Amino acid sequence: MPKQDRPNNNPNSPKKNPKSTMALLSIVLWALAITIFINYATSLAQKANTQEISYGEFRQMVMDDKVASVVMSNDKFVIYPKIDESGQYASPDQEPSGTLSAPGQENLPPIGTEEVTYICAPLNDAGLIELLEEHDVHQYGPEYVEPLSPIVSFLAAYILPTLLMVGLMMLLFRSMSSKMGG
């Protein structure tokens, strides 16, 4: 009686095992979902201590000497407030307790205090630089950051972590299947 080859056991068979295809697809989808979740959680953590204020509140904070420094960019101003004597960051709507000073080596907030920053939309205000200079806010320029290619940024943020997780999952499944005798 001639021996019949089963299609899935023949190594020369062009058909693929549907279970391995589904397992690989499942791994890729899970890795992509985990990568998106991690990026979302990271962005939320970065925005946790940032509050949006109006441009008028920003100008008032400068006039009240509550601003230590400002980083100006085309799309937003990032405002770093001064610290009062009790170690609390200056707020646009509350009066400080004692004198304010810029955070530094001699004036640190209490341990466990998160740095508070404010952001506001920029307006075309010709007198802003003079106002900042009058109130001893000398660090008001943007920090130079070397521009990163959007393609490299996308690859580093999404593709590379996904490939890394898929590779690790494949190694894990391969080692598990060899221990099971499969």
Short mmCIF file of N, CA and C in Angstrom, two decimals:
data_model
loop_
_atom_site.label_atom_id
_atom_site.label_comp_id
_atom_site.label_asym_id
_atom_site.label_seq_id
_atom_site.Cartn_x
_atom_site.Cartn_y
_atom_site.Cartn_z
N MET A 1 0.85 -1.17 0.00
CA MET A 1 0.00 0.00 0.00
C MET A 1 0.89 1.23 0.00
N PRO A 2 0.69 2.12 -0.99
CA PRO A 2 1.57 3.29 -1.07
C PRO A 2 1.29 4.25 0.08
N LYS A 3 2.36 4.89 0.50
CA LYS A 3 2.26 5.86 1.61
C LYS A 3 1.82 7.21 1.05
N GLN A 4 0.79 7.77 1.66
CA GLN A 4 0.28 9.07 1.20
C GLN A 4 0.88 10.18 2.06
N ASP A 5 1.29 11.22 1.39
CA ASP A 5 1.83 12.37 2.12
C ASP A 5 0.68 13.28 2.53
N ARG A 6 0.74 13.66 3.76
CA ARG A 6 -0.24 14.66 4.20
C ARG A 6 0.29 16.04 3.81
N PRO A 7 -0.59 16.95 3.38
CA PRO A 7 -0.11 18.23 2.87
C PRO A 7 0.65 19.06 3.91
N ASN A 8 0.28 18.99 5.17
CA ASN A 8 0.92 19.84 6.18
C ASN A 8 2.23 19.25 6.68
N ASN A 9 2.46 17.95 6.48
CA ASN A 9 3.69 17.34 6.96
C ASN A 9 4.77 17.29 5.91
N ASN A 10 4.45 17.55 4.68
CA ASN A 10 5.42 17.53 3.60
C ASN A 10 6.20 18.83 3.60
N PRO A 11 7.52 18.78 3.79
CA PRO A 11 8.28 20.03 3.82
C PRO A 11 8.31 20.73 2.47
N ASN A 12 8.04 20.03 1.38
CA ASN A 12 8.05 20.65 0.06
C ASN A 12 6.69 21.23 -0.31
N SER A 13 5.72 21.07 0.55
CA SER A 13 4.37 21.55 0.26
C SER A 13 4.34 23.08 0.31
N PRO A 14 3.70 23.72 -0.69
CA PRO A 14 3.68 25.19 -0.70
C PRO A 14 2.71 25.77 0.32
N LYS A 15 1.80 24.98 0.90
CA LYS A 15 0.82 25.51 1.85
C LYS A 15 1.49 25.75 3.20
N LYS A 16 1.08 26.82 3.85
CA LYS A 16 1.60 27.15 5.17
C LYS A 16 0.61 26.69 6.23
N ASN A 17 1.13 26.48 7.39
CA ASN A 17 0.29 26.09 8.50
C ASN A 17 -0.52 27.31 8.94
N PRO A 18 -1.85 27.23 8.92
CA PRO A 18 -2.65 28.41 9.29
C PRO A 18 -2.49 28.78 10.76
N LYS A 19 -2.16 27.82 11.62
CA LYS A 19 -1.97 28.15 13.03
C LYS A 19 -0.73 29.02 13.24
N SER A 20 0.34 28.75 12.52
CA SER A 20 1.55 29.56 12.70
C SER A 20 1.35 30.97 12.13
N THR A 21 0.58 31.08 11.03
CA THR A 21 0.29 32.40 10.47
C THR A 21 -0.55 33.23 11.44
N MET A 22 -1.56 32.60 12.04
CA MET A 22 -2.40 33.31 13.01
C MET A 22 -1.60 33.68 14.26
N ALA A 23 -0.70 32.80 14.70
CA ALA A 23 0.11 33.09 15.87
C ALA A 23 1.03 34.28 15.61
N LEU A 24 1.64 34.31 14.42
CA LEU A 24 2.51 35.43 14.07
C LEU A 24 1.72 36.73 13.97
N LEU A 25 0.55 36.67 13.36
CA LEU A 25 -0.30 37.85 13.25
C LEU A 25 -0.72 38.33 14.64
N SER A 26 -1.03 37.41 15.51
CA SER A 26 -1.41 37.76 16.88
C SER A 26 -0.25 38.45 17.60
N ILE A 27 0.95 37.92 17.43
CA ILE A 27 2.13 38.52 18.07
C ILE A 27 2.35 39.94 17.57
N VAL A 28 2.24 40.13 16.27
CA VAL A 28 2.45 41.46 15.69
C VAL A 28 1.40 42.44 16.20
N LEU A 29 0.15 42.02 16.25
CA LEU A 29 -0.91 42.91 16.73
C LEU A 29 -0.73 43.26 18.20
N TRP A 30 -0.37 42.27 19.01
CA TRP A 30 -0.14 42.55 20.43
C TRP A 30 1.05 43.49 20.62
N ALA A 31 2.11 43.28 19.88
CA ALA A 31 3.29 44.15 19.98
C ALA A 31 2.94 45.58 19.58
N LEU A 32 2.16 45.72 18.52
CA LEU A 32 1.75 47.06 18.08
C LEU A 32 0.86 47.73 19.12
N ALA A 33 -0.07 46.98 19.69
CA ALA A 33 -0.96 47.54 20.72
C ALA A 33 -0.16 47.96 21.95
N ILE A 34 0.80 47.15 22.38
CA ILE A 34 1.61 47.49 23.55
C ILE A 34 2.47 48.72 23.27
N THR A 35 3.02 48.83 22.07
CA THR A 35 3.83 49.99 21.70
C THR A 35 3.01 51.27 21.73
N ILE A 36 1.82 51.22 21.16
CA ILE A 36 0.95 52.40 21.17
C ILE A 36 0.57 52.78 22.59
N PHE A 37 0.26 51.79 23.43
CA PHE A 37 -0.09 52.07 24.82
C PHE A 37 1.08 52.72 25.57
N ILE A 38 2.29 52.20 25.37
CA ILE A 38 3.46 52.77 26.06
C ILE A 38 3.71 54.21 25.60
N ASN A 39 3.59 54.48 24.31
CA ASN A 39 3.78 55.86 23.82
C ASN A 39 2.71 56.79 24.37
N TYR A 40 1.46 56.31 24.46
CA TYR A 40 0.38 57.13 25.01
C TYR A 40 0.62 57.43 26.49
N ALA A 41 1.02 56.42 27.26
CA ALA A 41 1.28 56.61 28.68
C ALA A 41 2.46 57.56 28.91
N THR A 42 3.47 57.46 28.07
CA THR A 42 4.63 58.36 28.19
C THR A 42 4.24 59.80 27.93
N SER A 43 3.41 60.02 26.91
CA SER A 43 3.00 61.40 26.62
C SER A 43 2.11 61.95 27.72
N LEU A 44 1.28 61.12 28.33
CA LEU A 44 0.46 61.59 29.46
C LEU A 44 1.33 61.95 30.66
N ALA A 45 2.35 61.16 30.92
CA ALA A 45 3.23 61.44 32.05
C ALA A 45 3.99 62.74 31.85
N GLN A 46 4.36 63.04 30.62
CA GLN A 46 5.09 64.28 30.35
C GLN A 46 4.19 65.50 30.52
N LYS A 47 2.90 65.34 30.25
CA LYS A 47 1.97 66.47 30.34
C LYS A 47 1.31 66.60 31.71
N ALA A 48 1.64 65.72 32.66
CA ALA A 48 0.95 65.68 33.94
C ALA A 48 1.11 66.98 34.73
N ASN A 49 2.27 67.60 34.70
CA ASN A 49 2.52 68.80 35.49
C ASN A 49 2.57 70.05 34.65
N THR A 50 1.94 70.02 33.49
CA THR A 50 1.89 71.17 32.61
C THR A 50 0.46 71.71 32.58
N GLN A 51 0.32 73.00 32.83
CA GLN A 51 -0.99 73.63 32.81
C GLN A 51 -1.01 74.70 31.74
N GLU A 52 -2.12 74.78 31.04
CA GLU A 52 -2.26 75.80 30.00
C GLU A 52 -2.86 77.06 30.62
N ILE A 53 -2.25 78.19 30.31
CA ILE A 53 -2.75 79.48 30.78
C ILE A 53 -2.90 80.39 29.58
N SER A 54 -3.63 81.49 29.77
CA SER A 54 -3.81 82.45 28.68
C SER A 54 -2.58 83.35 28.58
N TYR A 55 -2.48 84.02 27.45
CA TYR A 55 -1.35 84.93 27.24
C TYR A 55 -1.41 86.09 28.25
N GLY A 56 -2.60 86.53 28.58
CA GLY A 56 -2.76 87.59 29.58
C GLY A 56 -2.27 87.16 30.96
N GLU A 57 -2.57 85.92 31.34
CA GLU A 57 -2.07 85.40 32.61
C GLU A 57 -0.54 85.31 32.61
N PHE A 58 0.02 84.92 31.46
CA PHE A 58 1.48 84.87 31.33
C PHE A 58 2.09 86.25 31.53
N ARG A 59 1.54 87.26 30.87
CA ARG A 59 2.06 88.63 31.03
C ARG A 59 1.93 89.10 32.46
N GLN A 60 0.81 88.76 33.11
CA GLN A 60 0.61 89.16 34.50
C GLN A 60 1.61 88.47 35.42
N MET A 61 1.92 87.19 35.14
CA MET A 61 2.93 86.50 35.93
C MET A 61 4.29 87.17 35.78
N VAL A 62 4.61 87.62 34.57
CA VAL A 62 5.89 88.32 34.35
C VAL A 62 5.89 89.63 35.13
N MET A 63 4.80 90.38 35.09
CA MET A 63 4.74 91.66 35.80
C MET A 63 4.77 91.47 37.31
N ASP A 64 4.27 90.32 37.81
CA ASP A 64 4.30 90.02 39.24
C ASP A 64 5.61 89.35 39.67
N ASP A 65 6.58 89.26 38.75
CA ASP A 65 7.88 88.63 39.00
C ASP A 65 7.75 87.18 39.46
N LYS A 66 6.86 86.44 38.83
CA LYS A 66 6.66 85.03 39.16
C LYS A 66 7.33 84.09 38.15
N VAL A 67 7.98 84.64 37.12
CA VAL A 67 8.54 83.81 36.05
C VAL A 67 10.06 83.76 36.19
N ALA A 68 10.59 82.52 36.20
CA ALA A 68 12.05 82.34 36.25
C ALA A 68 12.63 82.33 34.85
N SER A 69 12.00 81.60 33.93
CA SER A 69 12.48 81.57 32.55
C SER A 69 11.34 81.17 31.63
N VAL A 70 11.54 81.45 30.35
CA VAL A 70 10.54 81.15 29.32
C VAL A 70 11.27 80.55 28.12
N VAL A 71 10.72 79.48 27.58
CA VAL A 71 11.24 78.92 26.34
C VAL A 71 10.21 79.22 25.27
N MET A 72 10.60 80.05 24.30
CA MET A 72 9.69 80.48 23.26
C MET A 72 9.90 79.66 21.99
N SER A 73 8.80 79.19 21.44
CA SER A 73 8.86 78.52 20.14
C SER A 73 7.72 79.06 19.30
N ASN A 74 7.63 78.62 18.07
CA ASN A 74 6.60 79.14 17.17
C ASN A 74 5.19 78.76 17.59
N ASP A 75 5.04 77.60 18.23
CA ASP A 75 3.70 77.14 18.54
C ASP A 75 3.29 77.31 20.00
N LYS A 76 4.26 77.54 20.92
CA LYS A 76 3.90 77.74 22.33
C LYS A 76 5.04 78.38 23.09
N PHE A 77 4.69 78.96 24.23
CA PHE A 77 5.66 79.44 25.20
C PHE A 77 5.60 78.49 26.39
N VAL A 78 6.74 77.99 26.83
CA VAL A 78 6.81 77.16 28.03
C VAL A 78 7.36 78.03 29.15
N ILE A 79 6.56 78.21 30.21
CA ILE A 79 6.90 79.12 31.30
C ILE A 79 7.32 78.31 32.52
N TYR A 80 8.51 78.61 33.05
CA TYR A 80 9.00 77.97 34.26
C TYR A 80 8.88 78.99 35.40
N PRO A 81 8.01 78.74 36.38
CA PRO A 81 7.78 79.73 37.44
C PRO A 81 8.88 79.71 38.50
N LYS A 82 8.91 80.79 39.28
CA LYS A 82 9.84 80.88 40.40
C LYS A 82 9.27 80.09 41.58
N ILE A 83 10.12 79.89 42.60
CA ILE A 83 9.74 79.15 43.80
C ILE A 83 9.69 80.12 44.97
N ASP A 84 8.66 79.99 45.84
CA ASP A 84 8.58 80.85 47.01
C ASP A 84 9.37 80.23 48.16
N GLU A 85 9.35 80.88 49.33
CA GLU A 85 10.15 80.43 50.47
C GLU A 85 9.71 79.07 51.01
N SER A 86 8.45 78.71 50.81
CA SER A 86 7.97 77.42 51.31
C SER A 86 8.25 76.29 50.32
N GLY A 87 8.83 76.62 49.17
CA GLY A 87 9.17 75.60 48.19
C GLY A 87 8.08 75.32 47.18
N GLN A 88 7.06 76.13 47.14
CA GLN A 88 5.96 75.94 46.18
C GLN A 88 6.21 76.80 44.94
N TYR A 89 5.83 76.26 43.80
CA TYR A 89 5.98 77.00 42.55
C TYR A 89 4.93 78.11 42.48
N ALA A 90 5.33 79.23 41.90
CA ALA A 90 4.42 80.37 41.75
C ALA A 90 3.30 80.00 40.80
N SER A 91 2.12 80.50 41.13
CA SER A 91 0.93 80.21 40.34
C SER A 91 0.34 81.52 39.84
N PRO A 92 -0.31 81.52 38.66
CA PRO A 92 -0.86 82.78 38.17
C PRO A 92 -2.02 83.31 39.00
N ASP A 93 -2.71 82.45 39.74
CA ASP A 93 -3.89 82.90 40.47
C ASP A 93 -3.72 82.94 41.99
N GLN A 94 -2.55 82.60 42.52
CA GLN A 94 -2.33 82.64 43.97
C GLN A 94 -1.14 83.52 44.31
N GLU A 95 -1.24 84.16 45.46
CA GLU A 95 -0.13 84.98 45.93
C GLU A 95 0.92 84.08 46.58
N PRO A 96 2.19 84.35 46.34
CA PRO A 96 3.25 83.51 46.94
C PRO A 96 3.40 83.80 48.42
N SER A 97 3.90 82.79 49.14
CA SER A 97 4.19 82.99 50.56
C SER A 97 5.67 83.35 50.68
N GLY A 98 5.96 84.61 50.86
CA GLY A 98 7.34 85.08 50.97
C GLY A 98 7.88 85.52 49.63
N THR A 99 9.18 85.68 49.57
CA THR A 99 9.82 86.14 48.33
C THR A 99 10.02 84.98 47.37
N LEU A 100 10.04 85.34 46.11
CA LEU A 100 10.21 84.35 45.05
C LEU A 100 11.65 84.39 44.55
N SER A 101 12.15 83.23 44.17
CA SER A 101 13.47 83.16 43.55
C SER A 101 13.48 82.03 42.54
N ALA A 102 14.40 82.12 41.61
CA ALA A 102 14.50 81.11 40.55
C ALA A 102 15.01 79.81 41.15
N PRO A 103 14.51 78.68 40.66
CA PRO A 103 15.03 77.40 41.15
C PRO A 103 16.50 77.25 40.79
N GLY A 104 17.27 76.74 41.71
CA GLY A 104 18.69 76.54 41.47
C GLY A 104 19.27 75.69 42.57
N GLN A 105 20.61 75.70 42.67
CA GLN A 105 21.28 74.87 43.68
C GLN A 105 20.90 75.28 45.10
N GLU A 106 20.81 76.58 45.35
CA GLU A 106 20.53 77.04 46.71
C GLU A 106 19.04 77.07 47.02
N ASN A 107 18.20 77.03 46.01
CA ASN A 107 16.76 77.13 46.22
C ASN A 107 16.08 75.96 45.49
N LEU A 108 15.98 74.85 46.17
CA LEU A 108 15.36 73.67 45.58
C LEU A 108 13.99 73.45 46.20
N PRO A 109 13.04 72.95 45.39
CA PRO A 109 11.74 72.62 45.97
C PRO A 109 11.88 71.41 46.88
N PRO A 110 10.92 71.18 47.78
CA PRO A 110 10.99 70.01 48.66
C PRO A 110 11.03 68.71 47.84
N ILE A 111 11.65 67.70 48.41
CA ILE A 111 11.74 66.40 47.72
C ILE A 111 10.33 65.86 47.52
N GLY A 112 10.10 65.35 46.33
CA GLY A 112 8.78 64.82 45.99
C GLY A 112 7.90 65.83 45.29
N THR A 113 8.32 67.10 45.24
CA THR A 113 7.56 68.12 44.55
C THR A 113 7.88 68.04 43.06
N GLU A 114 6.85 67.90 42.26
CA GLU A 114 7.04 67.83 40.81
C GLU A 114 7.18 69.24 40.25
N GLU A 115 8.04 69.38 39.25
CA GLU A 115 8.23 70.68 38.61
C GLU A 115 6.96 71.05 37.85
N VAL A 116 6.50 72.25 38.06
CA VAL A 116 5.30 72.74 37.40
C VAL A 116 5.72 73.65 36.26
N THR A 117 5.13 73.46 35.10
CA THR A 117 5.35 74.36 33.98
C THR A 117 4.01 74.80 33.45
N TYR A 118 4.02 75.96 32.85
CA TYR A 118 2.81 76.50 32.23
C TYR A 118 3.10 76.69 30.75
N ILE A 119 2.07 76.53 29.94
CA ILE A 119 2.22 76.79 28.51
C ILE A 119 1.13 77.76 28.08
N CYS A 120 1.44 78.54 27.09
CA CYS A 120 0.44 79.44 26.50
C CYS A 120 0.74 79.61 25.02
N ALA A 121 -0.28 79.99 24.30
CA ALA A 121 -0.12 80.24 22.87
C ALA A 121 0.58 81.58 22.68
N PRO A 122 1.53 81.65 21.78
CA PRO A 122 2.25 82.91 21.59
C PRO A 122 1.42 83.92 20.78
N LEU A 123 1.62 85.16 21.12
CA LEU A 123 1.02 86.25 20.35
C LEU A 123 2.16 87.12 19.83
N ASN A 124 1.89 87.84 18.76
CA ASN A 124 2.88 88.75 18.21
C ASN A 124 2.89 90.01 19.06
N ASP A 125 3.75 90.02 20.07
CA ASP A 125 3.82 91.11 21.04
C ASP A 125 5.22 91.72 20.98
N ALA A 126 5.31 92.92 20.42
CA ALA A 126 6.61 93.57 20.24
C ALA A 126 7.24 93.97 21.58
N GLY A 127 6.44 94.20 22.60
CA GLY A 127 6.97 94.66 23.88
C GLY A 127 7.30 93.54 24.85
N LEU A 128 7.14 92.30 24.45
CA LEU A 128 7.34 91.19 25.38
C LEU A 128 8.80 91.07 25.83
N ILE A 129 9.73 91.19 24.90
CA ILE A 129 11.15 91.05 25.25
C ILE A 129 11.55 92.13 26.26
N GLU A 130 11.10 93.37 26.04
CA GLU A 130 11.42 94.44 26.98
C GLU A 130 10.79 94.16 28.34
N LEU A 131 9.57 93.63 28.36
CA LEU A 131 8.91 93.30 29.63
C LEU A 131 9.68 92.21 30.37
N LEU A 132 10.13 91.21 29.64
CA LEU A 132 10.91 90.14 30.27
C LEU A 132 12.22 90.68 30.83
N GLU A 133 12.89 91.55 30.09
CA GLU A 133 14.15 92.13 30.56
C GLU A 133 13.93 93.00 31.80
N GLU A 134 12.83 93.77 31.83
CA GLU A 134 12.53 94.62 32.98
C GLU A 134 12.37 93.81 34.26
N HIS A 135 11.84 92.61 34.13
CA HIS A 135 11.52 91.79 35.31
C HIS A 135 12.53 90.66 35.51
N ASP A 136 13.75 90.86 35.02
CA ASP A 136 14.88 89.95 35.23
C ASP A 136 14.63 88.52 34.76
N VAL A 137 13.91 88.38 33.67
CA VAL A 137 13.75 87.06 33.03
C VAL A 137 14.68 87.10 31.83
N HIS A 138 15.88 86.56 32.01
CA HIS A 138 16.89 86.66 30.96
C HIS A 138 16.95 85.43 30.08
N GLN A 139 16.43 84.33 30.54
CA GLN A 139 16.43 83.10 29.73
C GLN A 139 15.07 82.98 29.05
N TYR A 140 14.98 83.53 27.86
CA TYR A 140 13.68 83.50 27.18
C TYR A 140 13.77 82.99 25.76
N GLY A 141 14.92 82.54 25.34
CA GLY A 141 15.04 82.02 23.99
C GLY A 141 14.78 80.52 23.94
N PRO A 142 14.50 80.03 22.77
CA PRO A 142 14.30 78.58 22.66
C PRO A 142 15.64 77.85 22.74
N GLU A 143 15.60 76.66 23.30
CA GLU A 143 16.78 75.83 23.32
C GLU A 143 16.92 75.19 21.95
N TYR A 144 18.13 75.21 21.41
CA TYR A 144 18.33 74.64 20.09
C TYR A 144 18.32 73.12 20.19
N VAL A 145 17.47 72.52 19.40
CA VAL A 145 17.38 71.07 19.32
C VAL A 145 17.60 70.68 17.87
N GLU A 146 18.55 69.80 17.66
CA GLU A 146 18.83 69.33 16.30
C GLU A 146 17.57 68.67 15.75
N PRO A 147 17.09 69.11 14.58
CA PRO A 147 15.87 68.53 14.05
C PRO A 147 16.06 67.06 13.69
N LEU A 148 15.05 66.26 14.01
CA LEU A 148 15.08 64.84 13.74
C LEU A 148 14.15 64.55 12.58
N SER A 149 14.60 63.75 11.67
CA SER A 149 13.80 63.40 10.51
C SER A 149 12.51 62.72 10.95
N PRO A 150 11.37 63.07 10.36
CA PRO A 150 10.11 62.42 10.74
C PRO A 150 10.13 60.92 10.49
N ILE A 151 10.87 60.50 9.48
CA ILE A 151 10.95 59.07 9.19
C ILE A 151 11.72 58.36 10.29
N VAL A 152 12.85 58.93 10.71
CA VAL A 152 13.64 58.33 11.78
C VAL A 152 12.84 58.34 13.08
N SER A 153 12.13 59.42 13.34
CA SER A 153 11.31 59.51 14.54
C SER A 153 10.23 58.43 14.54
N PHE A 154 9.56 58.23 13.42
CA PHE A 154 8.52 57.20 13.32
C PHE A 154 9.12 55.80 13.50
N LEU A 155 10.28 55.58 12.87
CA LEU A 155 10.93 54.28 13.00
C LEU A 155 11.32 54.00 14.45
N ALA A 156 11.87 55.01 15.11
CA ALA A 156 12.32 54.83 16.49
C ALA A 156 11.16 54.70 17.47
N ALA A 157 10.05 55.37 17.19
CA ALA A 157 8.93 55.35 18.13
C ALA A 157 8.00 54.17 17.94
N TYR A 158 7.83 53.67 16.73
CA TYR A 158 6.84 52.63 16.49
C TYR A 158 7.43 51.35 15.90
N ILE A 159 8.19 51.44 14.84
CA ILE A 159 8.65 50.25 14.13
C ILE A 159 9.68 49.47 14.95
N LEU A 160 10.71 50.16 15.46
CA LEU A 160 11.76 49.48 16.20
C LEU A 160 11.23 48.76 17.45
N PRO A 161 10.40 49.40 18.30
CA PRO A 161 9.87 48.65 19.45
C PRO A 161 8.99 47.46 19.03
N THR A 162 8.24 47.63 17.95
CA THR A 162 7.39 46.53 17.48
C THR A 162 8.25 45.36 17.01
N LEU A 163 9.28 45.63 16.23
CA LEU A 163 10.16 44.56 15.77
C LEU A 163 10.87 43.89 16.95
N LEU A 164 11.28 44.67 17.91
CA LEU A 164 11.94 44.12 19.09
C LEU A 164 11.01 43.19 19.86
N MET A 165 9.78 43.62 20.07
CA MET A 165 8.82 42.78 20.79
C MET A 165 8.46 41.53 20.01
N VAL A 166 8.28 41.65 18.70
CA VAL A 166 7.98 40.48 17.89
C VAL A 166 9.13 39.50 17.94
N GLY A 167 10.36 39.98 17.83
CA GLY A 167 11.53 39.11 17.90
C GLY A 167 11.63 38.39 19.23
N LEU A 168 11.40 39.12 20.32
CA LEU A 168 11.45 38.50 21.64
C LEU A 168 10.34 37.47 21.82
N MET A 169 9.15 37.77 21.33
CA MET A 169 8.03 36.82 21.42
C MET A 169 8.34 35.57 20.61
N MET A 170 8.92 35.74 19.42
CA MET A 170 9.24 34.58 18.59
C MET A 170 10.28 33.70 19.28
N LEU A 171 11.30 34.32 19.90
CA LEU A 171 12.29 33.55 20.65
C LEU A 171 11.65 32.81 21.82
N LEU A 172 10.76 33.50 22.52
CA LEU A 172 10.07 32.90 23.65
C LEU A 172 9.24 31.70 23.20
N PHE A 173 8.46 31.87 22.13
CA PHE A 173 7.62 30.77 21.65
C PHE A 173 8.46 29.62 21.11
N ARG A 174 9.57 29.94 20.47
CA ARG A 174 10.44 28.89 19.94
C ARG A 174 11.05 28.07 21.08
N SER A 175 11.49 28.77 22.13
CA SER A 175 12.07 28.03 23.26
C SER A 175 11.00 27.23 24.00
N MET A 176 9.79 27.74 24.09
CA MET A 176 8.71 27.00 24.73
C MET A 176 8.32 25.77 23.92
N SER A 177 8.29 25.90 22.60
CA SER A 177 7.89 24.75 21.77
C SER A 177 8.98 23.68 21.78
N SER A 178 10.24 24.06 21.88
CA SER A 178 11.31 23.06 21.93
C SER A 178 11.28 22.30 23.25
N LYS A 179 10.88 22.97 24.32
CA LYS A 179 10.79 22.30 25.63
C LYS A 179 9.59 21.38 25.69
N MET A 180 8.56 21.66 24.89
CA MET A 180 7.36 20.82 24.87
C MET A 180 7.53 19.64 23.92
N GLY A 181 8.55 19.66 23.14
CA GLY A 181 8.77 18.56 22.24
C GLY A 181 8.12 18.75 20.88
N GLY A 182 7.76 20.01 20.55
CA GLY A 182 7.06 20.27 19.30
C GLY A 182 7.92 20.55 18.14
#
